[in-house]
Amino acid sequence: MKKKFIEKKNTKIDYSLVEKVFESRLKKKKNPISAVMLQNDEKNKLPEQRNSYESSFVTQNILPMDDAFVLDVGCGAGRVASILPNNIGGYFGFDASSSLIDNAKKIFSSEKFSFSHMGVEEFLSANVLDVSVDIAFIVGFSIYINDEDLISLYRYIAEKMSETRGAYIYVRESLSRELHRLTLKDHYSKELDMHYSAIYRTDSEYKQLFKPFLDTGFKIAQEGFFPDELQNRTETGLKYYLFKREK
């Protein structure tokens, strides 16, 4: 029987195949939250419950932050953007899915919000940010990025964070609960009814990848797994990290 997960550390995934998953999901799903949080049953309340939990955490621990410039990495259809208050200074979100970006642009018409269709490689090469970032969100994105690009992304974000005021970086990902990473490479999922790719790194691997944040003065202010009732996997689990740097 073929194993579900690949345990080899440096297995790379194909970004174009990941993009196809989300393009297909949005066409099938009425609810963008269910589409991006990968739940197939429209009656399943888990995506909304997770979204509510995360929104409350962000609101209580990061917001409000007057005139803050927000970076939303892998913004999807604007789920994080919908949490933000009206007093932000600006927002830039990017995603590799053109359909999700089109959806976000229809919802958020304010000049404060800017959405761009691009993948991580284009984002890094284009150097599109010409302002300092006060709050960076990296939510459900890192699992779709290969190691080399993820290292470059974290380093780039660390360099772009504001040094004139307090700054936050919020990371939330699905982690491997095993002692090693687990990778799905073009694996057929009966639950999603499509082929799926993702890299589930361990907590210790992420702690090493976070070095650019720590080297630039950020500290982990809070970290933790989502409550058990919001988890639905045995091999993997949702965990958040909130980095904070004082002025």
PDB file of C-alpha atoms in Angstrom:
ATOM      1  CA  MET A   1       0.000   0.000   0.000  1.00  0.00           C
ATOM      2  CA  LYS A   2       1.378   3.383  -0.969  1.00  0.00           C
ATOM      3  CA  LYS A   3       2.124   5.646   2.001  1.00  0.00           C
ATOM      4  CA  LYS A   4       0.071   8.810   2.250  1.00  0.00           C
ATOM      5  CA  PHE A   5       2.935  11.035   3.395  1.00  0.00           C
ATOM      6  CA  ILE A   6       6.456  11.446   2.042  1.00  0.00           C
ATOM      7  CA  GLU A   7       8.848  11.711   4.982  1.00  0.00           C
ATOM      8  CA  LYS A   8      11.927  12.810   3.035  1.00  0.00           C
ATOM      9  CA  LYS A   9      12.899  16.258   4.283  1.00  0.00           C
ATOM     10  CA  ASN A  10      13.594  18.156   1.077  1.00  0.00           C
ATOM     11  CA  THR A  11      10.765  16.945  -1.141  1.00  0.00           C
ATOM     12  CA  LYS A  12       9.587  19.880  -3.258  1.00  0.00           C
ATOM     13  CA  ILE A  13       6.031  20.561  -4.324  1.00  0.00           C
ATOM     14  CA  ASP A  14       4.826  22.109  -7.581  1.00  0.00           C
ATOM     15  CA  TYR A  15       3.343  25.585  -7.046  1.00  0.00           C
ATOM     16  CA  SER A  16       1.238  25.379 -10.197  1.00  0.00           C
ATOM     17  CA  LEU A  17      -0.558  22.304  -8.857  1.00  0.00           C
ATOM     18  CA  VAL A  18      -1.264  24.060  -5.558  1.00  0.00           C
ATOM     19  CA  GLU A  19      -2.721  27.006  -7.452  1.00  0.00           C
ATOM     20  CA  LYS A  20      -5.027  24.687  -9.393  1.00  0.00           C
ATOM     21  CA  VAL A  21      -6.438  23.323  -6.137  1.00  0.00           C
ATOM     22  CA  PHE A  22      -7.637  26.717  -4.960  1.00  0.00           C
ATOM     23  CA  GLU A  23      -8.870  27.775  -8.385  1.00  0.00           C
ATOM     24  CA  SER A  24     -10.967  24.628  -8.500  1.00  0.00           C
ATOM     25  CA  ARG A  25     -12.143  24.995  -4.903  1.00  0.00           C
ATOM     26  CA  LEU A  26     -13.512  28.490  -5.411  1.00  0.00           C
ATOM     27  CA  LYS A  27     -15.497  27.378  -8.457  1.00  0.00           C
ATOM     28  CA  LYS A  28     -17.122  24.578  -6.466  1.00  0.00           C
ATOM     29  CA  LYS A  29     -17.736  26.380  -3.168  1.00  0.00           C
ATOM     30  CA  LYS A  30     -20.243  29.105  -2.413  1.00  0.00           C
ATOM     31  CA  ASN A  31     -18.351  30.045   0.747  1.00  0.00           C
ATOM     32  CA  PRO A  32     -14.781  31.351   0.136  1.00  0.00           C
ATOM     33  CA  ILE A  33     -13.844  30.501   3.732  1.00  0.00           C
ATOM     34  CA  SER A  34     -14.683  26.836   3.149  1.00  0.00           C
ATOM     35  CA  ALA A  35     -12.759  26.972  -0.115  1.00  0.00           C
ATOM     36  CA  VAL A  36      -9.510  28.293   1.335  1.00  0.00           C
ATOM     37  CA  MET A  37      -9.747  26.364   4.609  1.00  0.00           C
ATOM     38  CA  LEU A  38     -10.245  23.154   2.630  1.00  0.00           C
ATOM     39  CA  GLN A  39     -13.478  21.762   4.024  1.00  0.00           C
ATOM     40  CA  ASN A  40     -15.666  19.952   1.527  1.00  0.00           C
ATOM     41  CA  ASP A  41     -18.970  19.768   3.393  1.00  0.00           C
ATOM     42  CA  GLU A  42     -20.865  23.064   3.147  1.00  0.00           C
ATOM     43  CA  LYS A  43     -22.733  22.103   6.334  1.00  0.00           C
ATOM     44  CA  ASN A  44     -19.457  21.699   8.223  1.00  0.00           C
ATOM     45  CA  LYS A  45     -19.149  24.623  10.651  1.00  0.00           C
ATOM     46  CA  LEU A  46     -15.457  24.034  11.345  1.00  0.00           C
ATOM     47  CA  PRO A  47     -14.159  26.703   8.902  1.00  0.00           C
ATOM     48  CA  GLU A  48     -16.406  29.377  10.428  1.00  0.00           C
ATOM     49  CA  GLN A  49     -15.500  28.265  13.954  1.00  0.00           C
ATOM     50  CA  ARG A  50     -11.791  28.427  13.189  1.00  0.00           C
ATOM     51  CA  ASN A  51     -12.236  31.789  11.525  1.00  0.00           C
ATOM     52  CA  SER A  52     -14.131  33.127  14.551  1.00  0.00           C
ATOM     53  CA  TYR A  53     -11.458  31.869  16.952  1.00  0.00           C
ATOM     54  CA  GLU A  54      -8.646  33.364  14.906  1.00  0.00           C
ATOM     55  CA  SER A  55     -10.460  36.664  14.368  1.00  0.00           C
ATOM     56  CA  SER A  56     -10.986  37.032  18.113  1.00  0.00           C
ATOM     57  CA  PHE A  57      -7.330  36.281  18.810  1.00  0.00           C
ATOM     58  CA  VAL A  58      -6.099  38.820  16.271  1.00  0.00           C
ATOM     59  CA  THR A  59      -8.537  41.491  17.443  1.00  0.00           C
ATOM     60  CA  GLN A  60      -7.631  41.040  21.103  1.00  0.00           C
ATOM     61  CA  ASN A  61      -3.863  40.744  20.733  1.00  0.00           C
ATOM     62  CA  ILE A  62      -2.884  42.868  17.721  1.00  0.00           C
ATOM     63  CA  LEU A  63      -5.672  45.293  16.810  1.00  0.00           C
ATOM     64  CA  PRO A  64      -6.497  48.117  16.803  1.00  0.00           C
ATOM     65  CA  MET A  65      -3.278  49.729  15.601  1.00  0.00           C
ATOM     66  CA  ASP A  66      -3.920  53.185  14.193  1.00  0.00           C
ATOM     67  CA  ASP A  67      -2.616  53.881  10.680  1.00  0.00           C
ATOM     68  CA  ALA A  68      -0.863  50.519  10.509  1.00  0.00           C
ATOM     69  CA  PHE A  69       0.329  49.194   7.176  1.00  0.00           C
ATOM     70  CA  VAL A  70      -0.640  45.540   6.846  1.00  0.00           C
ATOM     71  CA  LEU A  71       0.963  42.837   4.692  1.00  0.00           C
ATOM     72  CA  ASP A  72      -1.190  39.769   4.049  1.00  0.00           C
ATOM     73  CA  VAL A  73       0.831  36.911   2.559  1.00  0.00           C
ATOM     74  CA  GLY A  74      -1.355  34.457   0.671  1.00  0.00           C
ATOM     75  CA  CYS A  75      -4.387  36.662   1.240  1.00  0.00           C
ATOM     76  CA  GLY A  76      -6.864  34.464  -0.616  1.00  0.00           C
ATOM     77  CA  ALA A  77     -10.289  36.075  -0.922  1.00  0.00           C
ATOM     78  CA  GLY A  78      -9.577  38.548   1.877  1.00  0.00           C
ATOM     79  CA  ARG A  79     -10.408  36.577   5.005  1.00  0.00           C
ATOM     80  CA  VAL A  80      -7.811  38.409   7.111  1.00  0.00           C
ATOM     81  CA  ALA A  81      -8.678  41.731   5.484  1.00  0.00           C
ATOM     82  CA  SER A  82     -12.244  41.351   6.742  1.00  0.00           C
ATOM     83  CA  ILE A  83     -10.966  41.370  10.333  1.00  0.00           C
ATOM     84  CA  LEU A  84      -9.163  44.688  10.011  1.00  0.00           C
ATOM     85  CA  PRO A  85     -10.640  47.931  11.382  1.00  0.00           C
ATOM     86  CA  ASN A  86     -11.244  51.054   9.322  1.00  0.00           C
ATOM     87  CA  ASN A  87      -8.360  52.926  10.926  1.00  0.00           C
ATOM     88  CA  ILE A  88      -5.569  50.998   9.201  1.00  0.00           C
ATOM     89  CA  GLY A  89      -3.203  53.071   7.111  1.00  0.00           C
ATOM     90  CA  GLY A  90      -2.906  50.659   4.209  1.00  0.00           C
ATOM     91  CA  TYR A  91      -3.015  47.033   3.172  1.00  0.00           C
ATOM     92  CA  PHE A  92      -1.274  44.874   0.579  1.00  0.00           C
ATOM     93  CA  GLY A  93      -2.285  41.288  -0.006  1.00  0.00           C
ATOM     94  CA  PHE A  94      -1.077  38.866  -2.646  1.00  0.00           C
ATOM     95  CA  ASP A  95      -2.041  35.369  -3.697  1.00  0.00           C
ATOM     96  CA  ALA A  96      -1.199  32.981  -6.523  1.00  0.00           C
ATOM     97  CA  SER A  97      -4.879  32.318  -7.233  1.00  0.00           C
ATOM     98  CA  SER A  98      -6.296  34.845  -9.689  1.00  0.00           C
ATOM     99  CA  SER A  99      -9.873  33.835  -8.851  1.00  0.00           C
ATOM    100  CA  LEU A 100      -9.374  34.473  -5.145  1.00  0.00           C
ATOM    101  CA  ILE A 101      -7.781  37.856  -5.859  1.00  0.00           C
ATOM    102  CA  ASP A 102     -10.658  38.821  -8.167  1.00  0.00           C
ATOM    103  CA  ASN A 103     -13.068  37.871  -5.399  1.00  0.00           C
ATOM    104  CA  ALA A 104     -11.193  40.006  -2.867  1.00  0.00           C
ATOM    105  CA  LYS A 105     -11.136  43.032  -5.160  1.00  0.00           C
ATOM    106  CA  LYS A 106     -14.914  42.880  -5.507  1.00  0.00           C
ATOM    107  CA  ILE A 107     -15.367  42.867  -1.740  1.00  0.00           C
ATOM    108  CA  PHE A 108     -12.807  45.494  -0.716  1.00  0.00           C
ATOM    109  CA  SER A 109     -13.151  48.627  -2.817  1.00  0.00           C
ATOM    110  CA  SER A 110     -11.478  51.084  -0.429  1.00  0.00           C
ATOM    111  CA  GLU A 111      -8.293  52.732  -1.701  1.00  0.00           C
ATOM    112  CA  LYS A 112      -6.576  51.506   1.457  1.00  0.00           C
ATOM    113  CA  PHE A 113      -6.723  47.933   0.177  1.00  0.00           C
ATOM    114  CA  SER A 114      -4.495  46.651  -2.609  1.00  0.00           C
ATOM    115  CA  PHE A 115      -4.615  43.071  -3.877  1.00  0.00           C
ATOM    116  CA  SER A 116      -2.197  41.539  -6.355  1.00  0.00           C
ATOM    117  CA  HIS A 117      -2.158  38.251  -8.246  1.00  0.00           C
ATOM    118  CA  MET A 118       1.349  36.853  -7.801  1.00  0.00           C
ATOM    119  CA  GLY A 119       3.141  33.864  -6.356  1.00  0.00           C
ATOM    120  CA  VAL A 120       5.894  33.941  -3.768  1.00  0.00           C
ATOM    121  CA  GLU A 121       8.682  33.931  -6.352  1.00  0.00           C
ATOM    122  CA  GLU A 122       7.270  36.963  -8.152  1.00  0.00           C
ATOM    123  CA  PHE A 123       6.613  38.736  -4.857  1.00  0.00           C
ATOM    124  CA  LEU A 124      10.237  38.325  -3.829  1.00  0.00           C
ATOM    125  CA  SER A 125      11.714  39.289  -7.196  1.00  0.00           C
ATOM    126  CA  ALA A 126       9.413  42.262  -7.824  1.00  0.00           C
ATOM    127  CA  ASN A 127      10.169  43.907  -4.464  1.00  0.00           C
ATOM    128  CA  VAL A 128       6.723  45.521  -4.514  1.00  0.00           C
ATOM    129  CA  LEU A 129       6.786  46.908  -0.973  1.00  0.00           C
ATOM    130  CA  ASP A 130       7.997  50.501  -0.832  1.00  0.00           C
ATOM    131  CA  VAL A 131       6.722  51.127   2.716  1.00  0.00           C
ATOM    132  CA  SER A 132       7.478  49.692   6.136  1.00  0.00           C
ATOM    133  CA  VAL A 133       5.134  46.997   7.407  1.00  0.00           C
ATOM    134  CA  ASP A 134       3.572  47.304  10.866  1.00  0.00           C
ATOM    135  CA  ILE A 135       1.635  44.029  10.874  1.00  0.00           C
ATOM    136  CA  ALA A 136       2.417  40.986   8.731  1.00  0.00           C
ATOM    137  CA  PHE A 137       0.062  38.029   8.418  1.00  0.00           C
ATOM    138  CA  ILE A 138       1.333  34.685   7.116  1.00  0.00           C
ATOM    139  CA  VAL A 139      -1.705  32.474   7.495  1.00  0.00           C
ATOM    140  CA  GLY A 140      -2.069  29.024   5.950  1.00  0.00           C
ATOM    141  CA  PHE A 141       0.586  29.852   3.380  1.00  0.00           C
ATOM    142  CA  SER A 142       3.925  28.397   4.451  1.00  0.00           C
ATOM    143  CA  ILE A 143       2.767  24.804   3.979  1.00  0.00           C
ATOM    144  CA  TYR A 144       2.564  25.466   0.233  1.00  0.00           C
ATOM    145  CA  ILE A 145       6.071  26.934  -0.057  1.00  0.00           C
ATOM    146  CA  ASN A 146       9.322  25.048  -0.559  1.00  0.00           C
ATOM    147  CA  ASP A 147      12.141  25.557   1.927  1.00  0.00           C
ATOM    148  CA  GLU A 148      14.371  27.816  -0.159  1.00  0.00           C
ATOM    149  CA  ASP A 149      11.576  30.242  -0.989  1.00  0.00           C
ATOM    150  CA  LEU A 150      10.221  30.202   2.552  1.00  0.00           C
ATOM    151  CA  ILE A 151      13.616  31.138   3.972  1.00  0.00           C
ATOM    152  CA  SER A 152      13.823  34.034   1.489  1.00  0.00           C
ATOM    153  CA  LEU A 153      10.265  35.114   2.276  1.00  0.00           C
ATOM    154  CA  TYR A 154      10.787  35.229   6.037  1.00  0.00           C
ATOM    155  CA  ARG A 155      14.059  37.096   5.591  1.00  0.00           C
ATOM    156  CA  TYR A 156      12.420  39.635   3.272  1.00  0.00           C
ATOM    157  CA  ILE A 157       9.515  40.231   5.640  1.00  0.00           C
ATOM    158  CA  ALA A 158      11.877  40.705   8.588  1.00  0.00           C
ATOM    159  CA  GLU A 159      13.727  43.377   6.612  1.00  0.00           C
ATOM    160  CA  LYS A 160      10.495  45.196   5.709  1.00  0.00           C
ATOM    161  CA  MET A 161       9.031  45.447   9.212  1.00  0.00           C
ATOM    162  CA  SER A 162       8.734  48.909  10.737  1.00  0.00           C
ATOM    163  CA  GLU A 163      11.472  50.060  13.106  1.00  0.00           C
ATOM    164  CA  THR A 164       9.805  53.330  14.127  1.00  0.00           C
ATOM    165  CA  ARG A 165       6.947  51.746  16.096  1.00  0.00           C
ATOM    166  CA  GLY A 166       5.988  48.415  17.580  1.00  0.00           C
ATOM    167  CA  ALA A 167       5.471  45.691  14.975  1.00  0.00           C
ATOM    168  CA  TYR A 168       3.760  42.306  14.807  1.00  0.00           C
ATOM    169  CA  ILE A 169       4.144  39.170  12.708  1.00  0.00           C
ATOM    170  CA  TYR A 170       1.381  36.585  12.965  1.00  0.00           C
ATOM    171  CA  VAL A 171       2.030  33.113  11.563  1.00  0.00           C
ATOM    172  CA  ARG A 172      -0.512  30.288  11.589  1.00  0.00           C
ATOM    173  CA  GLU A 173       0.097  26.991   9.874  1.00  0.00           C
ATOM    174  CA  SER A 174      -0.721  23.297   9.912  1.00  0.00           C
ATOM    175  CA  LEU A 175       2.166  21.492  11.592  1.00  0.00           C
ATOM    176  CA  SER A 176       3.254  17.886  11.696  1.00  0.00           C
ATOM    177  CA  ARG A 177       2.551  16.339  15.096  1.00  0.00           C
ATOM    178  CA  GLU A 178       5.168  13.688  14.334  1.00  0.00           C
ATOM    179  CA  LEU A 179       8.891  13.994  15.056  1.00  0.00           C
ATOM    180  CA  HIS A 180       9.520  14.679  11.379  1.00  0.00           C
ATOM    181  CA  ARG A 181       7.889  16.622   8.584  1.00  0.00           C
ATOM    182  CA  LEU A 182       5.125  15.136   6.487  1.00  0.00           C
ATOM    183  CA  THR A 183       4.713  16.019   2.816  1.00  0.00           C
ATOM    184  CA  LEU A 184       1.820  15.397   0.481  1.00  0.00           C
ATOM    185  CA  LYS A 185       2.891  15.587  -3.150  1.00  0.00           C
ATOM    186  CA  ASP A 186       0.080  15.512  -5.699  1.00  0.00           C
ATOM    187  CA  HIS A 187      -1.761  13.111  -3.406  1.00  0.00           C
ATOM    188  CA  TYR A 188      -5.372  12.281  -4.206  1.00  0.00           C
ATOM    189  CA  SER A 189      -7.637  13.291  -1.325  1.00  0.00           C
ATOM    190  CA  LYS A 190     -11.023  11.582  -1.181  1.00  0.00           C
ATOM    191  CA  GLU A 191     -12.235  14.284   1.202  1.00  0.00           C
ATOM    192  CA  LEU A 192     -11.395  17.092  -1.228  1.00  0.00           C
ATOM    193  CA  ASP A 193     -11.961  14.962  -4.339  1.00  0.00           C
ATOM    194  CA  MET A 194      -8.769  16.263  -5.933  1.00  0.00           C
ATOM    195  CA  HIS A 195      -5.009  15.934  -5.868  1.00  0.00           C
ATOM    196  CA  TYR A 196      -3.355  17.980  -3.147  1.00  0.00           C
ATOM    197  CA  SER A 197       0.169  19.027  -2.149  1.00  0.00           C
ATOM    198  CA  ALA A 198       1.429  20.491   1.129  1.00  0.00           C
ATOM    199  CA  ILE A 199       4.451  20.469   3.440  1.00  0.00           C
ATOM    200  CA  TYR A 200       3.695  19.910   7.121  1.00  0.00           C
ATOM    201  CA  ARG A 201       6.821  20.975   8.993  1.00  0.00           C
ATOM    202  CA  THR A 202       7.474  20.318  12.663  1.00  0.00           C
ATOM    203  CA  ASP A 203       7.414  22.976  15.358  1.00  0.00           C
ATOM    204  CA  SER A 204      11.195  22.749  15.700  1.00  0.00           C
ATOM    205  CA  GLU A 205      11.640  23.253  11.954  1.00  0.00           C
ATOM    206  CA  TYR A 206       9.540  26.406  12.067  1.00  0.00           C
ATOM    207  CA  LYS A 207      11.498  27.663  15.071  1.00  0.00           C
ATOM    208  CA  GLN A 208      14.642  27.401  12.937  1.00  0.00           C
ATOM    209  CA  LEU A 209      12.968  29.078   9.958  1.00  0.00           C
ATOM    210  CA  PHE A 210      11.876  31.964  12.197  1.00  0.00           C
ATOM    211  CA  LYS A 211      15.514  32.959  12.775  1.00  0.00           C
ATOM    212  CA  PRO A 212      15.266  36.119  10.580  1.00  0.00           C
ATOM    213  CA  PHE A 213      12.465  37.396  12.834  1.00  0.00           C
ATOM    214  CA  LEU A 214      14.373  36.675  16.034  1.00  0.00           C
ATOM    215  CA  ASP A 215      17.609  38.121  14.643  1.00  0.00           C
ATOM    216  CA  THR A 216      15.865  41.454  13.980  1.00  0.00           C
ATOM    217  CA  GLY A 217      14.534  41.890  17.502  1.00  0.00           C
ATOM    218  CA  PHE A 218      11.214  40.062  17.362  1.00  0.00           C
ATOM    219  CA  LYS A 219      10.225  37.781  20.207  1.00  0.00           C
ATOM    220  CA  ILE A 220       7.508  35.164  20.330  1.00  0.00           C
ATOM    221  CA  ALA A 221       4.887  36.881  22.466  1.00  0.00           C
ATOM    222  CA  GLN A 222       2.414  34.009  22.220  1.00  0.00           C
ATOM    223  CA  GLU A 223       2.213  30.601  20.602  1.00  0.00           C
ATOM    224  CA  GLY A 224      -0.140  27.673  20.812  1.00  0.00           C
ATOM    225  CA  PHE A 225      -2.250  25.090  19.059  1.00  0.00           C
ATOM    226  CA  PHE A 226      -5.875  25.771  18.253  1.00  0.00           C
ATOM    227  CA  PRO A 227      -8.276  24.094  20.722  1.00  0.00           C
ATOM    228  CA  ASP A 228      -8.846  20.375  20.218  1.00  0.00           C
ATOM    229  CA  GLU A 229     -12.419  20.929  19.073  1.00  0.00           C
ATOM    230  CA  LEU A 230     -11.078  22.986  16.149  1.00  0.00           C
ATOM    231  CA  GLN A 231      -8.647  20.279  15.054  1.00  0.00           C
ATOM    232  CA  ASN A 232      -9.692  17.411  12.806  1.00  0.00           C
ATOM    233  CA  ARG A 233      -6.456  15.578  12.040  1.00  0.00           C
ATOM    234  CA  THR A 234      -4.295  13.169  14.032  1.00  0.00           C
ATOM    235  CA  GLU A 235      -1.023  13.620  12.109  1.00  0.00           C
ATOM    236  CA  THR A 236      -1.234  17.423  11.830  1.00  0.00           C
ATOM    237  CA  GLY A 237      -2.522  20.352  13.860  1.00  0.00           C
ATOM    238  CA  LEU A 238      -3.111  24.094  13.532  1.00  0.00           C
ATOM    239  CA  LYS A 239      -0.669  26.253  15.490  1.00  0.00           C
ATOM    240  CA  TYR A 240      -0.150  30.020  15.709  1.00  0.00           C
ATOM    241  CA  TYR A 241       2.882  32.146  16.541  1.00  0.00           C
ATOM    242  CA  LEU A 242       2.610  35.832  17.402  1.00  0.00           C
ATOM    243  CA  PHE A 243       5.864  37.756  17.104  1.00  0.00           C
ATOM    244  CA  LYS A 244       6.202  41.212  18.606  1.00  0.00           C
ATOM    245  CA  ARG A 245       8.966  43.788  18.435  1.00  0.00           C
ATOM    246  CA  GLU A 246       8.887  46.795  20.713  1.00  0.00           C
ATOM    247  CA  LYS A 247       9.803  50.229  19.403  1.00  0.00           C
TER     248      LYS A 247
END
